[in-house]
CSV table of C-alpha atoms in Angstrom, one decimal:
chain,number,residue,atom,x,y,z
A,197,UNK,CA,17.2,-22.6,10.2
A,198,UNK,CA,18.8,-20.9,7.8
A,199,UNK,CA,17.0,-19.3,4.3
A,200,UNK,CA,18.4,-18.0,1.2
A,201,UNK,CA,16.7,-15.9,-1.6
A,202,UNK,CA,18.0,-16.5,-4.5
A,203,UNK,CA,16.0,-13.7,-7.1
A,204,UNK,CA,16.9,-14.1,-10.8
A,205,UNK,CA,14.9,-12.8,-13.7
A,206,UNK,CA,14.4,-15.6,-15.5
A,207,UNK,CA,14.3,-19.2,-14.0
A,208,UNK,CA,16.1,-20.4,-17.7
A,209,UNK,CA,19.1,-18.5,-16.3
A,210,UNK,CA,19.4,-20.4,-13.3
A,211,UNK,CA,21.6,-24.2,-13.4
A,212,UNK,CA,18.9,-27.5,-13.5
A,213,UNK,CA,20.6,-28.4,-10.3
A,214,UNK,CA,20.1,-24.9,-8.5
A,215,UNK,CA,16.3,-24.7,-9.3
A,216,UNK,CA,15.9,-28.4,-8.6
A,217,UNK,CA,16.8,-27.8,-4.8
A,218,UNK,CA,14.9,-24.6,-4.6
A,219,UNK,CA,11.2,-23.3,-4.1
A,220,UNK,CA,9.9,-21.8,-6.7
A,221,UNK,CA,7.9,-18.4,-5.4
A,222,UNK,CA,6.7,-16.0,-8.5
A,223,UNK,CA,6.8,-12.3,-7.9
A,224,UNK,CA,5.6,-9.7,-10.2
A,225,UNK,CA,8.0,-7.5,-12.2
A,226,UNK,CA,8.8,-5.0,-10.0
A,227,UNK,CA,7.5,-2.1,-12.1
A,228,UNK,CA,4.6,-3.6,-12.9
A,229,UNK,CA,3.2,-2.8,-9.4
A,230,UNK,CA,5.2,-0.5,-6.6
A,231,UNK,CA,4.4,0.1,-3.1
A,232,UNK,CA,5.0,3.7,-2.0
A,233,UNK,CA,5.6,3.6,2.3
A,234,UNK,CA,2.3,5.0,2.8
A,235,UNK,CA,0.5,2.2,1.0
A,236,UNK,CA,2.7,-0.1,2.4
A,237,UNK,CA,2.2,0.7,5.8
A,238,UNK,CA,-1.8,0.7,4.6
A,239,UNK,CA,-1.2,-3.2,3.5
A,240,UNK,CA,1.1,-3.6,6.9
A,241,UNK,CA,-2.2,-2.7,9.0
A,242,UNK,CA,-4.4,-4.7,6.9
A,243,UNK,CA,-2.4,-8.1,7.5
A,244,UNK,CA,-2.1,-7.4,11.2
A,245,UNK,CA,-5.8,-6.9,10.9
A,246,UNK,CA,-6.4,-10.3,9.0
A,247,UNK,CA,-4.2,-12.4,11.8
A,248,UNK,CA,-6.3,-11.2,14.7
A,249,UNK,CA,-10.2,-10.9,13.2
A,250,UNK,CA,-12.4,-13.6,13.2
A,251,UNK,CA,-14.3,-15.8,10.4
A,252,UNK,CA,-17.0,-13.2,10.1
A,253,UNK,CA,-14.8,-10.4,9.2
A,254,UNK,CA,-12.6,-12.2,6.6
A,255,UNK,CA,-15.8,-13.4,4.6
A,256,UNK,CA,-16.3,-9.6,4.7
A,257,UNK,CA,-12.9,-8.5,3.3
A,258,UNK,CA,-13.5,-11.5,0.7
A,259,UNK,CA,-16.4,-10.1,-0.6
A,260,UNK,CA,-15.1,-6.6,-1.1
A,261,UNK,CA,-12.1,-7.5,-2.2
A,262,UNK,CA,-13.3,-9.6,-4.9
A,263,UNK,CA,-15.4,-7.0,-7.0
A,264,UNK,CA,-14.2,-9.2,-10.1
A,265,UNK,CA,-10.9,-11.2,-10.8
A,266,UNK,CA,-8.7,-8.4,-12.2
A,267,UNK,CA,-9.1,-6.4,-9.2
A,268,UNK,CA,-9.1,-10.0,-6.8
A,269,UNK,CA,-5.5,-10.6,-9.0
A,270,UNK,CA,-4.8,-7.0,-8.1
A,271,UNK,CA,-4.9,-7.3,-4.1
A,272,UNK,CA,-3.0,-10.7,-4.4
A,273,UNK,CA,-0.3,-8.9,-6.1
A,274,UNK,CA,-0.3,-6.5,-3.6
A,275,UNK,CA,0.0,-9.0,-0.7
A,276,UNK,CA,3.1,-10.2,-2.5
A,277,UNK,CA,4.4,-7.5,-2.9
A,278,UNK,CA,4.3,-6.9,0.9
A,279,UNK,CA,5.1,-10.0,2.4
A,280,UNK,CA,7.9,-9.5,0.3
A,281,UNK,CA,8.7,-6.2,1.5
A,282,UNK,CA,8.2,-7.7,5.2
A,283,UNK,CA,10.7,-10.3,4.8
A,284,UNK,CA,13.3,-8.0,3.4
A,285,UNK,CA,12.7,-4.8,5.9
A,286,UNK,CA,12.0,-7.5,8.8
A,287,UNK,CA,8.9,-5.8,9.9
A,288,UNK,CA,7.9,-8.9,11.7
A,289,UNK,CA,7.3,-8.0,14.9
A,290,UNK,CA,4.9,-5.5,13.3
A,291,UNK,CA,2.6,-8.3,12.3
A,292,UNK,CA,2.3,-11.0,14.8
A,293,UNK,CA,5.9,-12.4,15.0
A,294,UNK,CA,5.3,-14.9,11.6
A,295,UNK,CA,7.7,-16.6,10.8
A,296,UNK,CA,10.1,-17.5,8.0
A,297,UNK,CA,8.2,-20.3,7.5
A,298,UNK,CA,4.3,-19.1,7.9
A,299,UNK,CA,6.0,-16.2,5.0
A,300,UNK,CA,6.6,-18.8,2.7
A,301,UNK,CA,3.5,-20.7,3.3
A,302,UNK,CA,1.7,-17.6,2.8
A,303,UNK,CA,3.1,-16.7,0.0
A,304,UNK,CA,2.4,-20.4,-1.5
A,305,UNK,CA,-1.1,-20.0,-0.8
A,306,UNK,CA,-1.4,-16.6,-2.8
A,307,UNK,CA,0.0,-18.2,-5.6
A,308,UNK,CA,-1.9,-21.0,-5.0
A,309,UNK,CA,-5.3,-18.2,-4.7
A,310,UNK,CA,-3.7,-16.9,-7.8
A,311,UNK,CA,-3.6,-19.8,-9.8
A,312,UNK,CA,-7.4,-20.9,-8.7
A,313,UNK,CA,-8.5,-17.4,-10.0
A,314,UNK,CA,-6.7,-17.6,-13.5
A,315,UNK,CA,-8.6,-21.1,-13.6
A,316,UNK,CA,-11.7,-19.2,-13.4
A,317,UNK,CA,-12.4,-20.5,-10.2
A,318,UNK,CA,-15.2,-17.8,-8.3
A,319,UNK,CA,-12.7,-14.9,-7.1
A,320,UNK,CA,-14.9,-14.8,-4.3
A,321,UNK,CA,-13.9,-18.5,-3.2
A,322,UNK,CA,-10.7,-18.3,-3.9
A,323,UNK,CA,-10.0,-15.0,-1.5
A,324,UNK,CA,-12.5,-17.0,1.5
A,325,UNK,CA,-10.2,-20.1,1.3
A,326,UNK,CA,-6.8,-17.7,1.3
A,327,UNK,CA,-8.2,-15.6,4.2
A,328,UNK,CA,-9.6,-18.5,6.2
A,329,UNK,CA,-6.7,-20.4,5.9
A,330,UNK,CA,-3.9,-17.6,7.0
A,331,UNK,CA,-2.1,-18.0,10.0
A,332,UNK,CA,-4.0,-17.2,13.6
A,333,UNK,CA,-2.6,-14.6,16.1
A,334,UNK,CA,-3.6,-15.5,19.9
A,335,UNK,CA,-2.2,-13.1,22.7
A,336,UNK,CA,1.3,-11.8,20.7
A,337,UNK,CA,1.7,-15.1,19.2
A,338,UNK,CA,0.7,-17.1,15.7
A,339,UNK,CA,-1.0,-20.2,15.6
A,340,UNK,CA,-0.5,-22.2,12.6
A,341,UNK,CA,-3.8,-22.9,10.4
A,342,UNK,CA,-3.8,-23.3,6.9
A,343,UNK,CA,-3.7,-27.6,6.3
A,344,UNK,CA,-6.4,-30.4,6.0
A,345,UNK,CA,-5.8,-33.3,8.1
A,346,UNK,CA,-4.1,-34.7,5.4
A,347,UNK,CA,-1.5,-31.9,6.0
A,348,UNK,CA,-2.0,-30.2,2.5
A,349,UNK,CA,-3.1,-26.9,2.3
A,350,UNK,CA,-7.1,-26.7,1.3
């Protein structure tokens, strides 16, 4: 399996037929939010953290994190930003051997998160059903979680 990452600033400046046969995944500008190596390796700890925890502690981190929508919005563009930064650096060993697929599906369901939240879903909701729904780590290894038995995600 093979993936490509096409990055263009501006989806108009892309051929109909190149965006047709791609998957669209929005990042935000990168000066709008930057991720010094510190924070980064902050963000690194917190997603090894999320893969291994149980139920219990993600409601936690839900309810923390989403103090109110701007700041909810806030740590979703974070976790873009470092998925993004995992897939580029290939830190993932660091955080339970995901793959290039669980990346992508992860990033799909923070947009998805993000969408729900601009849509004035509760932010509180929103982050439960992201962090309940992220991959599982079980002895070194991920377990996919994520779909209904319909096989969509929530």
């Amino acid at each position: 399996n093979t993936f490509l990452l096409l990055c263009a600033p501006n989806i108009q400046n892309l051929l109909p037929t190149v965006v047709s046969r791609c998957q669209i995944i929005e990042l935000p500008p990168q000066g709008e939010i930057e991720l010094s190596e510190e924070e980064f390796q902050n963000q690194l700890s917190a997603i090894s953290y999320l893969l291994i925890v149980g139920v219990g502690e993600k409601l936690k981190m839900a309810q923390t994190i989403a103090q109110g929508r701007l700041e909810a919005l806030l740590w979703l563009d974070y976790q873009i930003l470092t998925y993004r930064k995992i897939m580029l650096k290939k830190y993932l060993t660091r955080v339970g051997d995901l793959t290039s697929n669980q990346l992508l599906t992860i990033f799909e369901k923070i947009n998805k998160t993000k969408e729900m939240i601009e849509a004035n879903v509760n932010p509180r909701f929103a982050l439960e059903c992201f962090l309940l729904n992220l991959p599982v780590s079980h002895l070194g290894g991920v377990m996919d979680t994520g779909l209904d038995r319909r096989g969509e995600m929530w």
